[in-house]
Amino acid sequence: APKDSGRRVFRVVGYNLKGHPGIAGGYDKKTRLKEIGRMFGVNSKSQTPPDVILLQEAFIKNTNDINLVAKFPSESRGPTKSDFDENGVKMEGNLFNSGLLMLSPHPFLKTDKVAFSAGTCRSFDCLANKGVQMAEVKLADLPFAIPVFNTHAQAGREKSCDKRIMQLEIAKRFIAKNTNWTKPLIFG
């Protein structure tokens, strides 16, 4: 919106990359991930880049190609395979990181992340150290930073969503730890 209108449009893109290891992706990851970087990048001829890009399932190393092409100055990853939950406990058996990646043309003033606790996943999801990440995004024309959160909850089509509910309770506590609830926030 025009600056003199008192409104500011904050563009957020959420994108599940399907950046799975091995043959699970079923496509040419290297070409596809670079194309995603070109599509969203700061030098994109087709559009103004989003203020924040929230990526999920960025498990494989080739997902680094996205920002090599996009050239966003701010980048933050969610929990690695060795990060801890909110109680300081590391979930055993993680083969993969959380798959969370956040990119922005704006500075990140602060970042934080937390893994979901053991017992909050089911099936293949327990191989990844899923969790929640946060970055405070500072836009030049706003007097405060905007906390932006990114997560990817339990996958699948279970009859019960109890694992997702447990994960969202952790996300809720993580949001409370990182905000004072008096300013806007984005949760993706």
Coordinates of N, CA and C in Angstrom, one line a residue:
A1 N 0.9 -1.2 0.0 CA 0.0 0.0 0.0 C 0.9 1.2 0.0
P2 N 0.4 2.4 -0.5 CA 1.2 3.6 -0.5 C 1.6 3.9 1.0
K3 N 2.8 4.4 1.1 CA 3.3 4.7 2.5 C 2.4 5.7 3.2
D4 N 1.9 6.7 2.5 CA 1.1 7.7 3.2 C -0.3 7.2 3.6
S5 N -0.7 6.0 3.2 CA -2.0 5.5 3.6 C -2.1 4.9 5.0
G6 N -0.9 4.7 5.6 CA -0.9 4.2 7.0 C -1.0 2.7 7.0
R7 N -1.0 2.1 5.8 CA -1.0 0.6 5.7 C 0.2 0.1 5.1
R8 N 0.6 -1.2 5.4 CA 1.8 -1.8 4.8 C 1.4 -3.2 4.5
V9 N 1.6 -3.6 3.3 CA 1.4 -5.0 2.9 C 2.6 -5.8 3.2
F10 N 2.4 -6.9 3.9 CA 3.5 -7.8 4.3 C 3.3 -9.1 3.6
R11 N 4.1 -9.4 2.6 CA 3.9 -10.6 1.7 C 4.7 -11.8 2.3
V12 N 3.9 -12.9 2.6 CA 4.5 -14.1 3.1 C 4.1 -15.2 2.1
V13 N 5.1 -16.0 1.8 CA 4.9 -17.2 0.9 C 5.3 -18.4 1.7
G14 N 4.4 -19.4 1.8 CA 4.6 -20.7 2.4 C 4.7 -21.7 1.3
Y15 N 5.8 -22.6 1.3 CA 5.9 -23.5 0.2 C 6.5 -24.8 0.8
N16 N 5.8 -25.9 0.5 CA 6.3 -27.2 0.9 C 7.2 -27.7 -0.3
L17 N 8.5 -27.9 -0.1 CA 9.4 -28.2 -1.2 C 9.4 -29.6 -1.7
K18 N 8.9 -30.5 -0.8 CA 9.1 -32.0 -1.0 C 10.6 -32.3 -1.3
G19 N 11.4 -31.6 -0.5 CA 12.9 -31.8 -0.6 C 13.3 -33.1 0.2
H20 N 12.8 -34.2 -0.2 CA 13.0 -35.5 0.5 C 14.3 -36.1 0.1
P21 N 15.0 -36.9 0.9 CA 16.2 -37.6 0.6 C 15.9 -38.7 -0.4
G22 N 16.9 -39.1 -1.1 CA 16.8 -40.3 -2.0 C 15.8 -40.2 -3.1
I23 N 15.2 -41.3 -3.4 CA 14.2 -41.3 -4.6 C 12.8 -40.8 -4.2
A24 N 12.6 -40.4 -2.9 CA 11.3 -40.1 -2.4 C 10.7 -38.9 -3.1
G25 N 11.6 -38.0 -3.6 CA 11.1 -36.8 -4.3 C 10.5 -37.1 -5.7
G26 N 11.1 -38.0 -6.5 CA 10.6 -38.4 -7.8 C 10.8 -37.3 -8.9
Y27 N 11.7 -36.4 -8.8 CA 12.0 -35.4 -9.8 C 13.4 -34.9 -9.7
D28 N 13.8 -34.1 -10.7 CA 15.2 -33.6 -10.7 C 15.3 -32.5 -9.7
K29 N 15.7 -32.8 -8.5 CA 15.8 -31.9 -7.4 C 16.7 -30.7 -7.7
K30 N 17.8 -30.9 -8.3 CA 18.8 -29.9 -8.5 C 18.2 -28.8 -9.4
T31 N 17.6 -29.1 -10.5 CA 17.0 -28.2 -11.4 C 15.8 -27.5 -10.8
R32 N 15.0 -28.3 -10.2 CA 13.7 -27.7 -9.6 C 14.0 -26.8 -8.5
L33 N 14.9 -27.1 -7.6 CA 15.2 -26.2 -6.4 C 15.9 -24.9 -6.9
K34 N 16.7 -24.9 -7.9 CA 17.3 -23.7 -8.4 C 16.2 -22.8 -9.1
E35 N 15.3 -23.5 -9.8 CA 14.1 -22.7 -10.4 C 13.3 -22.1 -9.3
I36 N 13.1 -22.7 -8.2 CA 12.3 -22.1 -7.1 C 13.1 -20.8 -6.6
G37 N 14.4 -20.9 -6.5 CA 15.2 -19.8 -6.1 C 15.1 -18.6 -7.1
R38 N 15.1 -18.9 -8.4 CA 14.9 -17.9 -9.4 C 13.5 -17.3 -9.3
M39 N 12.5 -18.1 -9.1 CA 11.2 -17.6 -9.0 C 10.9 -16.6 -7.9
F40 N 11.5 -16.9 -6.7 CA 11.3 -16.0 -5.6 C 12.4 -15.0 -5.3
G41 N 13.5 -15.1 -6.0 CA 14.7 -14.4 -5.7 C 14.6 -12.9 -5.7
V42 N 15.6 -12.2 -5.1 CA 15.6 -10.8 -5.1 C 15.8 -10.2 -6.4
N43 N 16.3 -10.9 -7.4 CA 16.5 -10.4 -8.7 C 15.5 -10.9 -9.7
S44 N 14.4 -11.4 -9.2 CA 13.3 -11.9 -10.1 C 12.8 -10.8 -10.9
K45 N 12.7 -11.0 -12.2 CA 12.2 -10.0 -13.2 C 10.6 -10.0 -13.1
S46 N 10.0 -11.0 -12.6 CA 8.6 -11.1 -12.7 C 7.8 -10.5 -11.6
Q47 N 8.5 -10.3 -10.4 CA 7.8 -9.8 -9.3 C 8.7 -9.2 -8.2
T48 N 8.1 -8.5 -7.3 CA 8.9 -8.0 -6.1 C 9.0 -9.2 -5.2
P49 N 10.1 -9.5 -4.6 CA 10.2 -10.7 -3.8 C 9.3 -10.6 -2.5
P50 N 8.9 -11.7 -2.0 CA 8.1 -11.7 -0.8 C 8.9 -11.1 0.4
D51 N 8.2 -10.6 1.4 CA 8.9 -10.2 2.6 C 9.6 -11.3 3.4
V52 N 8.9 -12.5 3.3 CA 9.4 -13.7 4.0 C 8.9 -14.9 3.2
I53 N 9.8 -15.9 3.1 CA 9.4 -17.1 2.5 C 9.6 -18.2 3.5
L54 N 8.6 -19.0 3.8 CA 8.6 -20.1 4.8 C 8.6 -21.4 4.0
L55 N 9.7 -22.1 4.1 CA 9.8 -23.4 3.4 C 9.7 -24.5 4.3
Q56 N 9.1 -25.6 3.9 CA 9.0 -26.8 4.6 C 9.5 -28.0 3.8
E57 N 9.9 -29.1 4.4 CA 10.5 -30.2 3.8 C 11.8 -29.9 3.0
A58 N 12.6 -29.0 3.6 CA 13.9 -28.7 3.0 C 14.9 -29.6 3.7
F59 N 14.7 -30.9 3.5 CA 15.6 -31.8 4.2 C 17.0 -32.0 3.6
I60 N 17.0 -32.0 2.3 CA 18.3 -32.4 1.6 C 19.2 -31.2 1.4
K61 N 20.5 -31.5 1.2 CA 21.5 -30.4 1.1 C 21.2 -29.6 -0.2
N62 N 20.6 -30.1 -1.2 CA 20.3 -29.4 -2.4 C 19.4 -28.2 -2.2
T63 N 18.6 -28.2 -1.1 CA 17.8 -27.1 -0.8 C 18.6 -25.8 -0.6
N64 N 19.9 -25.9 -0.3 CA 20.8 -24.8 -0.2 C 20.8 -24.0 -1.5
D65 N 20.6 -24.7 -2.6 CA 20.6 -24.1 -4.0 C 19.6 -23.0 -4.1
I66 N 18.5 -23.1 -3.4 CA 17.5 -22.1 -3.5 C 18.0 -20.7 -3.2
N67 N 18.7 -20.6 -2.0 CA 19.2 -19.3 -1.7 C 20.5 -18.9 -2.4
L68 N 21.2 -19.9 -2.9 CA 22.4 -19.6 -3.8 C 22.0 -18.8 -5.0
V69 N 20.8 -19.2 -5.5 CA 20.2 -18.5 -6.7 C 19.4 -17.3 -6.3
A70 N 18.6 -17.4 -5.2 CA 17.7 -16.3 -4.8 C 18.4 -15.1 -4.2
K71 N 19.5 -15.4 -3.5 CA 20.4 -14.4 -2.9 C 19.7 -13.5 -1.8
F72 N 18.9 -14.1 -1.0 CA 18.3 -13.4 0.1 C 19.3 -13.2 1.2
P73 N 19.5 -12.0 1.7 CA 20.5 -11.7 2.7 C 20.2 -12.4 4.1
S74 N 19.0 -12.7 4.4 CA 18.6 -13.3 5.6 C 18.1 -14.7 5.4
E75 N 18.7 -15.7 6.1 CA 18.4 -17.1 6.0 C 18.5 -17.7 7.4
S76 N 17.5 -18.5 7.7 CA 17.5 -19.2 9.0 C 16.9 -20.6 8.8
R77 N 17.5 -21.6 9.4 CA 17.0 -23.0 9.4 C 16.4 -23.3 10.7
G78 N 15.4 -24.2 10.7 CA 14.8 -24.7 11.9 C 15.7 -25.7 12.6
P79 N 15.1 -26.5 13.5 CA 16.0 -27.4 14.3 C 16.8 -28.4 13.4
T80 N 18.0 -28.6 13.7 CA 18.8 -29.6 13.1 C 18.5 -30.9 13.7
K81 N 19.2 -32.0 13.2 CA 18.9 -33.3 13.8 C 19.4 -33.5 15.2
S82 N 20.2 -32.5 15.6 CA 20.8 -32.6 17.0 C 20.3 -31.5 18.0
D83 N 19.3 -30.8 17.5 CA 18.7 -29.7 18.4 C 17.7 -30.4 19.5
F84 N 17.5 -29.6 20.5 CA 16.7 -30.1 21.7 C 15.3 -29.6 21.7
D85 N 14.4 -30.3 22.4 CA 13.1 -29.8 22.6 C 13.0 -28.8 23.7
E86 N 11.8 -28.3 24.1 CA 11.6 -27.2 25.0 C 12.1 -27.6 26.4
N87 N 12.3 -28.9 26.7 CA 12.8 -29.3 28.0 C 14.3 -29.6 28.0
G88 N 15.0 -29.3 26.9 CA 16.4 -29.6 26.8 C 16.7 -31.0 26.5
V89 N 15.7 -31.8 26.0 CA 16.0 -33.2 25.7 C 16.1 -33.4 24.2
K90 N 17.0 -34.2 23.7 CA 17.2 -34.5 22.3 C 16.5 -35.8 22.0
M91 N 15.6 -35.7 21.0 CA 14.9 -36.9 20.5 C 15.8 -37.8 19.9
E92 N 15.9 -39.1 20.3 CA 16.8 -40.1 19.7 C 16.2 -40.6 18.4
G93 N 17.1 -41.0 17.5 CA 16.7 -41.7 16.3 C 16.5 -40.7 15.1
N94 N 16.8 -39.4 15.3 CA 16.6 -38.5 14.2 C 17.7 -38.7 13.1
L95 N 17.2 -38.9 11.9 CA 18.1 -39.0 10.8 C 18.2 -37.7 10.0
F96 N 17.2 -36.9 10.1 CA 17.1 -35.7 9.3 C 16.8 -34.4 10.2
N97 N 17.0 -33.3 9.6 CA 16.7 -32.0 10.3 C 15.2 -31.8 10.3
S98 N 14.7 -30.6 10.7 CA 13.3 -30.3 10.7 C 12.7 -30.1 9.3
G99 N 13.6 -29.7 8.4 CA 13.1 -29.4 7.0 C 12.6 -28.0 6.9
L100 N 12.8 -27.1 8.0 CA 12.3 -25.8 8.0 C 13.4 -24.8 7.5
L101 N 13.0 -23.9 6.7 CA 13.9 -22.9 6.1 C 13.2 -21.6 5.9
M102 N 13.7 -20.5 6.4 CA 13.1 -19.2 6.3 C 14.1 -18.2 5.6
L103 N 13.6 -17.5 4.6 CA 14.4 -16.6 3.8 C 13.7 -15.2 3.7
S104 N 14.5 -14.1 3.7 CA 13.9 -12.8 3.6 C 14.9 -11.8 3.0
P105 N 14.4 -10.8 2.3 CA 15.3 -9.7 1.9 C 15.6 -8.7 3.0
H106 N 14.8 -8.9 4.1 CA 14.9 -8.0 5.3 C 15.8 -8.6 6.4
P107 N 16.4 -7.8 7.3 CA 17.2 -8.4 8.3 C 16.4 -9.2 9.4
F108 N 17.0 -10.2 9.9 CA 16.5 -11.0 11.0 C 17.2 -10.4 12.2
L109 N 16.4 -9.8 13.2 CA 17.0 -9.3 14.4 C 17.3 -10.4 15.4
K110 N 16.5 -11.4 15.4 CA 16.6 -12.5 16.3 C 16.0 -13.7 15.7
T111 N 16.6 -14.9 16.0 CA 16.1 -16.1 15.5 C 16.1 -17.1 16.7
D112 N 15.2 -18.1 16.6 CA 15.1 -19.1 17.7 C 14.4 -20.3 17.0
K113 N 14.6 -21.4 17.7 CA 14.0 -22.7 17.2 C 13.9 -23.7 18.3
V114 N 12.9 -24.6 18.2 CA 12.7 -25.7 19.2 C 12.2 -26.9 18.4
A115 N 12.7 -28.0 18.8 CA 12.3 -29.3 18.3 C 11.1 -29.8 19.0
F116 N 10.2 -30.5 18.4 CA 9.1 -31.2 19.0 C 9.6 -32.3 19.9
S117 N 8.9 -32.5 21.0 CA 9.3 -33.5 22.0 C 9.1 -35.0 21.5
A118 N 9.8 -35.9 22.1 CA 9.6 -37.3 21.8 C 8.2 -37.7 22.2
G119 N 7.6 -38.5 21.4 CA 6.2 -38.9 21.7 C 5.2 -38.0 21.0
T120 N 5.7 -37.0 20.2 CA 4.7 -36.1 19.5 C 4.8 -36.4 18.0
C121 N 5.3 -37.5 17.6 CA 5.3 -37.9 16.2 C 4.9 -39.3 16.0
R122 N 4.6 -39.7 14.8 CA 4.2 -41.0 14.5 C 4.8 -41.4 13.1
S123 N 5.2 -42.6 13.0 CA 5.6 -43.2 11.7 C 6.9 -42.5 11.2
F124 N 7.0 -42.3 9.9 CA 8.2 -41.8 9.3 C 8.6 -40.4 9.8
D125 N 7.6 -39.6 10.3 CA 7.9 -38.3 10.8 C 8.9 -38.3 12.0
C126 N 9.0 -39.4 12.7 CA 9.9 -39.5 13.8 C 11.4 -39.6 13.3
L127 N 11.6 -39.7 12.0 CA 13.0 -39.7 11.5 C 13.5 -38.3 11.4
A128 N 12.6 -37.3 11.4 CA 13.0 -35.9 11.2 C 12.8 -35.2 12.6
N129 N 13.7 -34.3 12.9 CA 13.6 -33.5 14.1 C 12.7 -32.3 13.9
K130 N 11.5 -32.6 13.6 CA 10.5 -31.5 13.3 C 10.4 -30.6 14.5
G131 N 9.9 -29.4 14.2 CA 9.8 -28.4 15.3 C 9.2 -27.1 14.8
V132 N 9.6 -26.0 15.4 CA 9.1 -24.6 15.1 C 10.3 -23.7 15.1
Q133 N 10.3 -22.8 14.1 CA 11.4 -21.8 14.1 C 10.7 -20.4 14.1
M134 N 11.5 -19.4 14.5 CA 11.1 -18.0 14.5 C 12.2 -17.1 14.1
A135 N 11.8 -16.0 13.4 CA 12.7 -14.9 13.1 C 11.9 -13.6 13.3
E136 N 12.6 -12.6 13.9 CA 12.0 -11.3 14.0 C 12.5 -10.6 12.8
V137 N 11.6 -10.2 11.9 CA 11.9 -9.6 10.6 C 11.7 -8.1 10.8
K138 N 12.8 -7.3 10.4 CA 12.8 -5.9 10.6 C 12.6 -5.2 9.2
L139 N 11.5 -4.6 9.0 CA 11.2 -3.8 7.8 C 11.5 -2.3 8.1
A140 N 12.2 -1.7 7.1 CA 12.7 -0.3 7.3 C 11.5 0.6 7.6
D141 N 10.3 0.4 7.1 CA 9.3 1.3 7.2 C 8.3 1.0 8.4
L142 N 8.7 0.1 9.3 CA 7.9 -0.2 10.5 C 8.7 0.1 11.7
P143 N 8.1 0.6 12.8 CA 8.8 0.9 14.0 C 9.1 -0.3 14.9
F144 N 8.7 -1.5 14.5 CA 8.9 -2.7 15.3 C 9.2 -3.9 14.3
A145 N 9.8 -4.9 14.9 CA 10.1 -6.1 14.1 C 8.8 -7.0 14.2
I146 N 8.6 -7.8 13.1 CA 7.5 -8.7 13.1 C 8.0 -10.1 13.4
P147 N 7.5 -10.8 14.4 CA 7.9 -12.2 14.6 C 7.2 -13.1 13.6
V148 N 8.0 -13.9 12.9 CA 7.4 -14.8 11.9 C 7.8 -16.2 12.4
F149 N 6.8 -17.1 12.4 CA 7.0 -18.5 12.8 C 6.7 -19.5 11.7
N150 N 7.5 -20.5 11.6 CA 7.3 -21.5 10.6 C 7.4 -22.9 11.2
T151 N 6.5 -23.8 10.8 CA 6.5 -25.1 11.3 C 5.9 -26.1 10.2
H152 N 6.1 -27.4 10.5 CA 5.5 -28.4 9.6 C 5.2 -29.5 10.6
A153 N 3.9 -29.7 10.8 CA 3.4 -30.6 11.8 C 3.4 -32.1 11.3
Q154 N 3.0 -33.0 12.1 CA 2.8 -34.4 11.8 C 2.1 -34.5 10.4
A155 N 2.7 -35.3 9.6 CA 2.2 -35.5 8.2 C 1.3 -36.8 8.3
G156 N 0.6 -37.0 7.2 CA -0.3 -38.2 7.1 C -1.7 -37.9 7.3
R157 N -2.5 -38.9 7.1 CA -4.0 -38.8 7.3 C -4.5 -39.8 8.4
E158 N -4.0 -39.5 9.6 CA -4.4 -40.4 10.7 C -5.8 -40.1 11.1
K159 N -6.5 -41.1 11.7 CA -7.8 -40.9 12.2 C -7.8 -39.9 13.3
S160 N -6.8 -39.9 14.1 CA -6.7 -39.1 15.3 C -5.6 -38.0 15.0
C161 N -5.8 -36.8 15.4 CA -4.9 -35.7 15.2 C -4.2 -35.4 16.5
D162 N -4.1 -36.4 17.5 CA -3.5 -36.1 18.8 C -2.0 -35.7 18.7
K163 N -1.3 -36.2 17.8 CA 0.1 -35.8 17.6 C 0.3 -34.4 17.2
R164 N -0.6 -34.0 16.2 CA -0.6 -32.6 15.8 C -1.0 -31.6 16.9
I165 N -2.0 -32.0 17.7 CA -2.4 -31.2 18.8 C -1.2 -31.0 19.8
M166 N -0.5 -32.1 20.1 CA 0.6 -31.9 21.0 C 1.7 -31.0 20.4
Q167 N 1.9 -31.1 19.1 CA 2.9 -30.3 18.4 C 2.5 -28.8 18.5
L168 N 1.2 -28.6 18.2 CA 0.7 -27.2 18.3 C 0.7 -26.6 19.7
E169 N 0.6 -27.4 20.7 CA 0.7 -26.9 22.1 C 2.2 -26.5 22.3
I170 N 3.2 -27.2 21.8 CA 4.6 -26.8 21.9 C 4.8 -25.5 21.1
A171 N 4.2 -25.4 19.9 CA 4.3 -24.2 19.1 C 3.7 -23.0 19.9
K172 N 2.6 -23.2 20.6 CA 1.9 -22.1 21.3 C 2.8 -21.6 22.5
R173 N 3.5 -22.6 23.2 CA 4.4 -22.2 24.2 C 5.6 -21.4 23.7
F174 N 6.1 -21.9 22.5 CA 7.3 -21.3 21.9 C 6.9 -19.9 21.4
I175 N 5.7 -19.7 20.9 CA 5.3 -18.3 20.5 C 5.2 -17.4 21.7
A176 N 4.7 -17.9 22.8 CA 4.6 -17.1 24.1 C 6.0 -16.8 24.6
K177 N 6.9 -17.6 24.4 CA 8.3 -17.4 24.9 C 8.9 -16.3 24.1
N178 N 8.5 -16.2 22.8 CA 9.2 -15.2 21.9 C 8.4 -14.0 21.5
T179 N 7.3 -13.8 22.1 CA 6.5 -12.6 21.8 C 5.8 -12.1 23.1
N180 N 5.4 -10.9 23.1 CA 4.6 -10.4 24.2 C 3.1 -10.1 23.9
W181 N 2.7 -10.6 22.7 CA 1.3 -10.6 22.3 C 0.8 -9.2 22.1
T182 N 1.6 -8.2 22.0 CA 1.0 -6.8 21.8 C 1.2 -6.3 20.4
K183 N 2.0 -7.1 19.6 CA 2.2 -6.7 18.2 C 1.8 -7.8 17.3
P184 N 1.6 -7.5 16.0 CA 1.3 -8.6 15.1 C 2.3 -9.6 15.0
L185 N 1.9 -10.8 14.6 CA 2.9 -11.9 14.4 C 2.3 -12.7 13.2
I186 N 3.2 -13.5 12.5 CA 2.8 -14.4 11.4 C 3.1 -15.8 11.9
F187 N 2.2 -16.7 11.6 CA 2.4 -18.1 11.9 C 2.1 -18.9 10.7
G188 N 3.1 -19.6 10.2 CA 2.9 -20.4 8.9 C 3.1 -21.9 9.2

